[in-house]
Structures are given as C-alpha cells and as structure tokens.
PDB file of C-alpha atoms in Angstrom:
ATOM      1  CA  UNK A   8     -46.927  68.020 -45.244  1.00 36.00           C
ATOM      2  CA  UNK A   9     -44.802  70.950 -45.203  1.00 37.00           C
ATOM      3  CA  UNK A  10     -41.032  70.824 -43.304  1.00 40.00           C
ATOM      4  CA  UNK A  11     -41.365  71.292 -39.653  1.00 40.00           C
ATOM      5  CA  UNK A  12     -39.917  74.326 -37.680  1.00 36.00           C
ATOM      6  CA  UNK A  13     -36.196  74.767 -38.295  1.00 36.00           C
ATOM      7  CA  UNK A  14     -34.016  76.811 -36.723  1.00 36.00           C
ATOM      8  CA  UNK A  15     -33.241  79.173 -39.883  1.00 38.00           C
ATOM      9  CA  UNK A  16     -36.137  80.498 -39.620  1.00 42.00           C
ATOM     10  CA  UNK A  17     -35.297  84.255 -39.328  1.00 47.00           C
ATOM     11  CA  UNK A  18     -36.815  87.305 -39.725  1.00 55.00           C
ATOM     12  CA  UNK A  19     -40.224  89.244 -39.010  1.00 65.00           C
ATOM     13  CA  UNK A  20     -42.069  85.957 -38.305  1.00 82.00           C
ATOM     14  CA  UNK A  21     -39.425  85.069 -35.252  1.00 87.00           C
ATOM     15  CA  UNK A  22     -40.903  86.011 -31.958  1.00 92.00           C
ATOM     16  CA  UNK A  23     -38.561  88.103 -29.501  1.00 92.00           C
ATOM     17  CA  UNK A  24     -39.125  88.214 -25.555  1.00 94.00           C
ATOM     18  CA  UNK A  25     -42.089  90.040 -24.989  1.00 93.00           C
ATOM     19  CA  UNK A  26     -44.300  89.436 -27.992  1.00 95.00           C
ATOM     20  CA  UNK A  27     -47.820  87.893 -27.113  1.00 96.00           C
ATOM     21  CA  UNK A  28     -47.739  84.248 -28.915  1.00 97.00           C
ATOM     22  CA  UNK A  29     -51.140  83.278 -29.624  1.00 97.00           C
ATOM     23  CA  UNK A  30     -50.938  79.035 -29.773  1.00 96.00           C
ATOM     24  CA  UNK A  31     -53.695  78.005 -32.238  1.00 96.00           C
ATOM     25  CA  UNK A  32     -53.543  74.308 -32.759  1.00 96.00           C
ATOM     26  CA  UNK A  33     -55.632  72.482 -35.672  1.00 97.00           C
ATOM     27  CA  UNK A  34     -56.053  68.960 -36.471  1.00 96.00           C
ATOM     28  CA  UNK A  35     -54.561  67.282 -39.565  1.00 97.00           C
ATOM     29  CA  UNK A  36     -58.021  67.909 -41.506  1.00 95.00           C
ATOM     30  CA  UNK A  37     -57.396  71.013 -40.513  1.00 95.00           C
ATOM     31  CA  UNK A  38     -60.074  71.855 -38.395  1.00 95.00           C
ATOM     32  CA  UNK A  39     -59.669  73.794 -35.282  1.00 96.00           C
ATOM     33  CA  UNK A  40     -58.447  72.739 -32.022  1.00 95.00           C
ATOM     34  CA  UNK A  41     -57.053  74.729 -28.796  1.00 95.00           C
ATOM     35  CA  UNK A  42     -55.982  78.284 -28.976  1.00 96.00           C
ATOM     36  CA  UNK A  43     -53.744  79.290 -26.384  1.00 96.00           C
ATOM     37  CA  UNK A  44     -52.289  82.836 -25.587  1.00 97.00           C
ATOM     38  CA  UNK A  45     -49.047  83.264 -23.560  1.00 96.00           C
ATOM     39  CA  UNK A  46     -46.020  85.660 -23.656  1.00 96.00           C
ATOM     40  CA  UNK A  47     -42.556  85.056 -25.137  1.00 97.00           C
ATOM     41  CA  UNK A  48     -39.687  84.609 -23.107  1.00 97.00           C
ATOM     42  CA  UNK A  49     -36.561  83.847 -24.775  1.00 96.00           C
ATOM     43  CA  UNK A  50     -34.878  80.918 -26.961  1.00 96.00           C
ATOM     44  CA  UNK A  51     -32.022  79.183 -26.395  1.00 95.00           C
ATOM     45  CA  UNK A  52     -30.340  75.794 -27.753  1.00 95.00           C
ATOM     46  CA  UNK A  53     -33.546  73.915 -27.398  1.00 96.00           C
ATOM     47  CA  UNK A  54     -36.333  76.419 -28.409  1.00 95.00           C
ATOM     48  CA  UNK A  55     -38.688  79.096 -27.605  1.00 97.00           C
ATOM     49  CA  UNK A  56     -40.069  79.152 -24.263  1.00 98.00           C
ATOM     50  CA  UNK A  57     -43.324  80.720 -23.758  1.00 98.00           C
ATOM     51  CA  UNK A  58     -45.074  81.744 -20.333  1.00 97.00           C
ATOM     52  CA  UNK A  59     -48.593  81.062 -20.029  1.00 96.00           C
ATOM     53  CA  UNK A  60     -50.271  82.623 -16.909  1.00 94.00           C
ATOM     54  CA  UNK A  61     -53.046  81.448 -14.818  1.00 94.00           C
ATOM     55  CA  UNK A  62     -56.325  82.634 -15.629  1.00 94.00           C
ATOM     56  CA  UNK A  63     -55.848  82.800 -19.280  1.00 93.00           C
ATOM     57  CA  UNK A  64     -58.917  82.015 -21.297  1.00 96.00           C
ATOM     58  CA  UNK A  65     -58.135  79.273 -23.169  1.00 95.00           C
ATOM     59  CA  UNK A  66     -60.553  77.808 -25.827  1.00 96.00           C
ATOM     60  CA  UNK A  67     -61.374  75.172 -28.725  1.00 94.00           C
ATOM     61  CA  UNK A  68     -64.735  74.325 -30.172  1.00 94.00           C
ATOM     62  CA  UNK A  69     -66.796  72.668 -27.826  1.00 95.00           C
ATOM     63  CA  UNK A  70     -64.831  73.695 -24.586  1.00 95.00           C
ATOM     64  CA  UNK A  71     -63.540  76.721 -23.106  1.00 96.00           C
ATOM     65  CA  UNK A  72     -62.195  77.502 -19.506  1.00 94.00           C
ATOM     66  CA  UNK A  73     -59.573  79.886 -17.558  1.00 96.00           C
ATOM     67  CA  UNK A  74     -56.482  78.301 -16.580  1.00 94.00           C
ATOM     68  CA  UNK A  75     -55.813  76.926 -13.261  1.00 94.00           C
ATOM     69  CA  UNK A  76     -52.151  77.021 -12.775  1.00 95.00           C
ATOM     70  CA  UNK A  77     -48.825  78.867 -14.834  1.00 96.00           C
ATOM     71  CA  UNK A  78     -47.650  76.906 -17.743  1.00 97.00           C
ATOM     72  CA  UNK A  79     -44.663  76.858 -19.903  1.00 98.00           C
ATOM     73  CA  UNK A  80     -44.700  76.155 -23.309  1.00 98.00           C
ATOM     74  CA  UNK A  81     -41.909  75.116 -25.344  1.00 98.00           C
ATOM     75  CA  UNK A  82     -41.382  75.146 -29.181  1.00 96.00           C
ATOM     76  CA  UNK A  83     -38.384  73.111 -30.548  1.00 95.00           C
ATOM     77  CA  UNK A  84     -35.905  74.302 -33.024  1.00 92.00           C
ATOM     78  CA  UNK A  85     -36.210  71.007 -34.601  1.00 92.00           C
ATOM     79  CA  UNK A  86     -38.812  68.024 -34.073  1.00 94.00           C
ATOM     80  CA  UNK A  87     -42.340  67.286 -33.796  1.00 96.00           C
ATOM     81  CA  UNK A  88     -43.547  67.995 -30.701  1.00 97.00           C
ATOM     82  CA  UNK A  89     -44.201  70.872 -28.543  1.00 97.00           C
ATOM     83  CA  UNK A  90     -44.029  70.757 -24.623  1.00 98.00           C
ATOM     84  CA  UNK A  91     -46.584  72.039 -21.953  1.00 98.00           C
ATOM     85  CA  UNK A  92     -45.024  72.126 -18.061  1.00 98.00           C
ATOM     86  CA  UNK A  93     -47.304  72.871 -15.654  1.00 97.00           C
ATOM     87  CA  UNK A  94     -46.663  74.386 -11.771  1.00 95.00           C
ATOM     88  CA  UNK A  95     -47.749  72.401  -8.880  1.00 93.00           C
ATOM     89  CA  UNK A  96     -51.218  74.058  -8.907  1.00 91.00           C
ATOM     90  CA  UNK A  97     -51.973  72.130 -11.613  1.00 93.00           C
ATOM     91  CA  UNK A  98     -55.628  70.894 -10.782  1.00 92.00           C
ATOM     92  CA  UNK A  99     -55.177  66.920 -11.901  1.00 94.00           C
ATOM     93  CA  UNK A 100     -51.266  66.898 -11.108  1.00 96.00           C
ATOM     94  CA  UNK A 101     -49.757  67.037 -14.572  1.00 97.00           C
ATOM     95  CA  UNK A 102     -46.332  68.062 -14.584  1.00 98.00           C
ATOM     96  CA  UNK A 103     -45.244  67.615 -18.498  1.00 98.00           C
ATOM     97  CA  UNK A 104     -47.199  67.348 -21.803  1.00 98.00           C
ATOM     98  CA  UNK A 105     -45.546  66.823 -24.673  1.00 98.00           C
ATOM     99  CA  UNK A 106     -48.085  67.104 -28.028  1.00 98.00           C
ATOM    100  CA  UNK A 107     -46.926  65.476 -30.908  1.00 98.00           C
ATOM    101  CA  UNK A 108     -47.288  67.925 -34.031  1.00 97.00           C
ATOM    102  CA  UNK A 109     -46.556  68.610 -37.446  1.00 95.00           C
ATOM    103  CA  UNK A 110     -46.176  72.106 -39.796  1.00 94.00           C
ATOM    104  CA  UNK A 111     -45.154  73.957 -36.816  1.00 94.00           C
ATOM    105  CA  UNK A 112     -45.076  78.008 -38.333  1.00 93.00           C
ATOM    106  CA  UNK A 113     -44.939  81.556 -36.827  1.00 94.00           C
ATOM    107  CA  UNK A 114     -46.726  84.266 -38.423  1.00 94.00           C
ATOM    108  CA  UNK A 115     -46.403  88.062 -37.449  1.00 94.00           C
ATOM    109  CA  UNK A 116     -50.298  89.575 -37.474  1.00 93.00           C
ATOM    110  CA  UNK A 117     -49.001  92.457 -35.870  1.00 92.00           C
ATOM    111  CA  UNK A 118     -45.771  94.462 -33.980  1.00 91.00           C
ATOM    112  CA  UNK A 119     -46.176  92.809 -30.911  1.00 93.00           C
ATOM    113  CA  UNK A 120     -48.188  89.790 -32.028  1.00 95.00           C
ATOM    114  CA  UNK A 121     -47.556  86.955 -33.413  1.00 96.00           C
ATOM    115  CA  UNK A 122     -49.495  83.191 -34.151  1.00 95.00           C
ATOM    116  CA  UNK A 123     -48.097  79.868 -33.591  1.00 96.00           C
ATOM    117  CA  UNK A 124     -49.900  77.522 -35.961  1.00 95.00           C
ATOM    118  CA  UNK A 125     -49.448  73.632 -35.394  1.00 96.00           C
ATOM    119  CA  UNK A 126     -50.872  70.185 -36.671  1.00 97.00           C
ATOM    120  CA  UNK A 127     -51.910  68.092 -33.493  1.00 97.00           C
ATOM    121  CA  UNK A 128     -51.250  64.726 -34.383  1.00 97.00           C
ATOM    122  CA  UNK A 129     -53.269  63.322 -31.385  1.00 97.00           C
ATOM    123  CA  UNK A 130     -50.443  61.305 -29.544  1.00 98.00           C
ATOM    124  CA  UNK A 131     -49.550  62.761 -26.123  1.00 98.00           C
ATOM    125  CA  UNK A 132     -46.243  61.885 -23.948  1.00 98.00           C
ATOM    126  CA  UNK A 133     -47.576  62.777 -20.613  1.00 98.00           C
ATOM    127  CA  UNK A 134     -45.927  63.070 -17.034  1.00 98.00           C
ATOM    128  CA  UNK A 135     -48.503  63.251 -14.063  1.00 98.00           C
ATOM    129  CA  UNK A 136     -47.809  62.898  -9.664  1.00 96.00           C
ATOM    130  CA  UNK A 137     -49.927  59.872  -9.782  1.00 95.00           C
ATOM    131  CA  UNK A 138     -49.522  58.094 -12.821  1.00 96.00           C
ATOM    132  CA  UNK A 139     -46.090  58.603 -13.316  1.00 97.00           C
ATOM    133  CA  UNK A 140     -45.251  58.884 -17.199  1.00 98.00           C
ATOM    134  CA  UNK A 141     -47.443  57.275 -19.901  1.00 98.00           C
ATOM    135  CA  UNK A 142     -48.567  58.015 -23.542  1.00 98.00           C
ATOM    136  CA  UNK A 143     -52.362  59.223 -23.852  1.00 98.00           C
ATOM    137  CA  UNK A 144     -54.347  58.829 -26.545  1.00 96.00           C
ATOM    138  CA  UNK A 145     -53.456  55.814 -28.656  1.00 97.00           C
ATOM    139  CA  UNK A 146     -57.323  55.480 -29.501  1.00 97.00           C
ATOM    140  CA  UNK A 147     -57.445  58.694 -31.098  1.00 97.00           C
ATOM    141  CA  UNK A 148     -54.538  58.400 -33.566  1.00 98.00           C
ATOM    142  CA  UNK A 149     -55.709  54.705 -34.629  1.00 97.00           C
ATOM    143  CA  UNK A 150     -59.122  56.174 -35.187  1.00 97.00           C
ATOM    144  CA  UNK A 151     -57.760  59.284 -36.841  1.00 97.00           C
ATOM    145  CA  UNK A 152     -55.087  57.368 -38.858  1.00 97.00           C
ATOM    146  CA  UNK A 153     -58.021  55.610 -40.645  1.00 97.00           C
ATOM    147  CA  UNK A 154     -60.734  58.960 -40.896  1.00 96.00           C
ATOM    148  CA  UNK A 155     -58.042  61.500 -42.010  1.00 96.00           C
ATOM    149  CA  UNK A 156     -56.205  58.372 -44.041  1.00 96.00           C
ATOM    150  CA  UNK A 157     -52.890  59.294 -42.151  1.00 97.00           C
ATOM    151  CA  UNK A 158     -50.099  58.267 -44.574  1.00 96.00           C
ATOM    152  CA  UNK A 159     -48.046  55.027 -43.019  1.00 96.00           C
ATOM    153  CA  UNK A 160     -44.910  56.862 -42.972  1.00 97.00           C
ATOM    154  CA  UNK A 161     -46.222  59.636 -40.905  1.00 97.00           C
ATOM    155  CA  UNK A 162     -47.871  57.222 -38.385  1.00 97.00           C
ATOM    156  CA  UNK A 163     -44.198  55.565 -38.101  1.00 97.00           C
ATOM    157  CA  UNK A 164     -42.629  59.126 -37.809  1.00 96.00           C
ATOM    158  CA  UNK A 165     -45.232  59.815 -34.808  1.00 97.00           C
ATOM    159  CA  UNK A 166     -44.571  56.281 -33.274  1.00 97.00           C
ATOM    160  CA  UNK A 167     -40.901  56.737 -33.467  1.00 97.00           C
ATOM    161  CA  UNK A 168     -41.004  60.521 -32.147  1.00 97.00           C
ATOM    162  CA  UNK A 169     -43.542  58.967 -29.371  1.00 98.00           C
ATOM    163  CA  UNK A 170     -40.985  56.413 -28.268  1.00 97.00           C
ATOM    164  CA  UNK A 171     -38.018  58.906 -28.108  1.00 97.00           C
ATOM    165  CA  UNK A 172     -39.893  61.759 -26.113  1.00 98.00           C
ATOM    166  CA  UNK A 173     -40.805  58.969 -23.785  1.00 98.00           C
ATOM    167  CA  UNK A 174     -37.171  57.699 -23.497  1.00 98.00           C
ATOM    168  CA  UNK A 175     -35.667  61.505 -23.058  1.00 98.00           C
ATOM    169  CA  UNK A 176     -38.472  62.158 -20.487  1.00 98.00           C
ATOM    170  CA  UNK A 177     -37.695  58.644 -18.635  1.00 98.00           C
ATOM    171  CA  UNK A 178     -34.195  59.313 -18.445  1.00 98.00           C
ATOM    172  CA  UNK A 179     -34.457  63.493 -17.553  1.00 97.00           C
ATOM    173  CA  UNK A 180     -32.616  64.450 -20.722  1.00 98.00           C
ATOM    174  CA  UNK A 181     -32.533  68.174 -21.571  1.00 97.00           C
ATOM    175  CA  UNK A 182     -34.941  69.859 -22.312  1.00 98.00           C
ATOM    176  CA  UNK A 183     -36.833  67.733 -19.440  1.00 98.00           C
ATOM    177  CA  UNK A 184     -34.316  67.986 -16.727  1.00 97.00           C
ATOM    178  CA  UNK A 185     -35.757  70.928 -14.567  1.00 96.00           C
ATOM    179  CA  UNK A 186     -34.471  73.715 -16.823  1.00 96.00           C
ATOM    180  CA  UNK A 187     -38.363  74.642 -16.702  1.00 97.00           C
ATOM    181  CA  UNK A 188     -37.934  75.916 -13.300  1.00 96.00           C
ATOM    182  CA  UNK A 189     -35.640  79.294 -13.908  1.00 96.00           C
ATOM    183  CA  UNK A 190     -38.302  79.896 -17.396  1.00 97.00           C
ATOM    184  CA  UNK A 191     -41.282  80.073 -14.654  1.00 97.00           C
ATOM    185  CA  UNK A 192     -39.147  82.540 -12.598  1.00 95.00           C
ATOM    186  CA  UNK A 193     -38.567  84.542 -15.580  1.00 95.00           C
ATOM    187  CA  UNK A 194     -42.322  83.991 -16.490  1.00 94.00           C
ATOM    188  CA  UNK A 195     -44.054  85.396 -13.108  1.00 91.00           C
ATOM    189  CA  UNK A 196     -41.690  88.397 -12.921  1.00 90.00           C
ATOM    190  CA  UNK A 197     -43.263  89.857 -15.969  1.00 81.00           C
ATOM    191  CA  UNK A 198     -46.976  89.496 -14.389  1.00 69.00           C
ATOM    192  CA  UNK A 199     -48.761  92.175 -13.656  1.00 63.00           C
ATOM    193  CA  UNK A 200     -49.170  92.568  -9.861  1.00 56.00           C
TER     194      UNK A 200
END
C-alpha cells in the first residue's frame, strides 16, 4: 500500500476551487467501483471540500443513476476516510457517510480537470434520520478480508479508523459539527440557474 494523502502534496496535481474532481473509487483488487463527478470548492484545516449537485450521473459497474439530492464530499489532509454529507432531500434520509479508504491520490488529466483515485476498503461510518449512527457493512470487509487476503494490520488500521470516525461523529467533533452547512451555500451559488 502506498502512503495515504498528506498534506504536502503540492503542485499541478492539487485541485483549486473550480476544477471539476472526477471521484473514481476502486476496490483493493483494484477493480472498479463508483465514479463520482463534483466541483471543487476550497480546502481548509481539514481538507478539500467538493460540491456534488443533484442530478449528476453517477455510475459503477452494475448500477448507474442521477442523483437525488446535493452532496458534499470531503477529502482529508490526513487519514483514511473520505466523507459524503447529504441535504435533506436525500431519498432514504442519510445525512453523513464516511467511506473508509486507502491510496487516496489526485491526478491532473487536464487544466480544469482533475481525478481523485481511492481504495474503498468496504467499512462505512454512516449517519441516517432513522437509524441514528451505525457502521454498515461489516459482512463485506470479513468476506473481502479473506478473498483479497487483506493483511491483519490493515484490517486493525480499518477497525481502529472505524471506531474513531464513529467516536468524532458521536460526539460532533470537527469536521462533523455542521461546518457542512456554509460548504453547501458555497456549493449551490456556483449552479447554473
């Protein structure tokens, strides 16, 4: 596995406001999983934080769909995760989901373009109106732990990162503390009318 994101990274591959980030997530045998376009807002102390509209056609193989509600996605400095929030207009309610990930990269395909590439590691720290907060699929990373031979220091490094998001989430620590709210203002002022 290679380092995750830090924030050194400088340079060419660094998005600025305004760049289209393409999200396109794989899984750790590195086949393909959702790709995801939104547009970059700005960074500050805790990441980059990416608007993604409604009605963006989202896709990964099997499954594809227009979204039904804004999102915004954030990308730590540091960490193994990356965090959808979703607008009440989500269709099932979901308010948070944080994906636990490895190898998170940027690369620049073009001026205004640029690809986030990330390892889904299957565990999910999840925030919904009627369930309240839980982690989602368990049964996927024990099954993929054995059929992609998941080293046991990465599943501990997932199970410990799990348990912390959870805790920071629980408790309303920042980034989860409603500083969302002014990044979807920022977000739906750039939208086309």
């Amino acid at each position: 596995m290679t380092e995750a994101f830090h924030t050194t990274l400088q340079g060419p591959d660094v998005p600025v406001p305004g760049d289209l980030v393409v999200a396109r997530n794989r899984k750790y045998d590195g086949t393909a999983h959702w790709v995801v376009p939104g547009r970059h807002l700005g960074t500050d102390e805790h990441g980059h934080w990416i608007f993604q509209g409604t009605h963006e056609f989202i896709a990964r193989p099997g499954a594809a769909l227009y979204t039904e509600s804004d999102a915004i996605f954030l990308i730590p400095h540091t960490g193994d995760w990356v965090a959808t929030f979703f607008d009440d207009g989500h269709p099932n309610g979901v308010e948070l989901y944080i994906d636990l990930a490895l190898d998170l990269q940027w690369h620049r395909i073009r001026p205004s373009v640029i690809e986030f590439h990330m390892i889904d590691m299957d565990l999910d720290v999840v925030r919904t109106k009627g369930r309240g907060l839980f982690v989602d699929d368990r049964d996927e990373f024990a099954q993929h732990t054995v059929k992609f031979s998941y080293p046991q220091e990465l599943c501990t490094r997932m199970e410990t990162a799990t348990g912390a998001l959870t805790e920071a989430v629980a408790a309303g620590h920042a980034p989860f503390d409603g500083r969302d709210a002014a990044w979807f203002t920022l977000g739906r002022t750039l939208q086309p009318a």
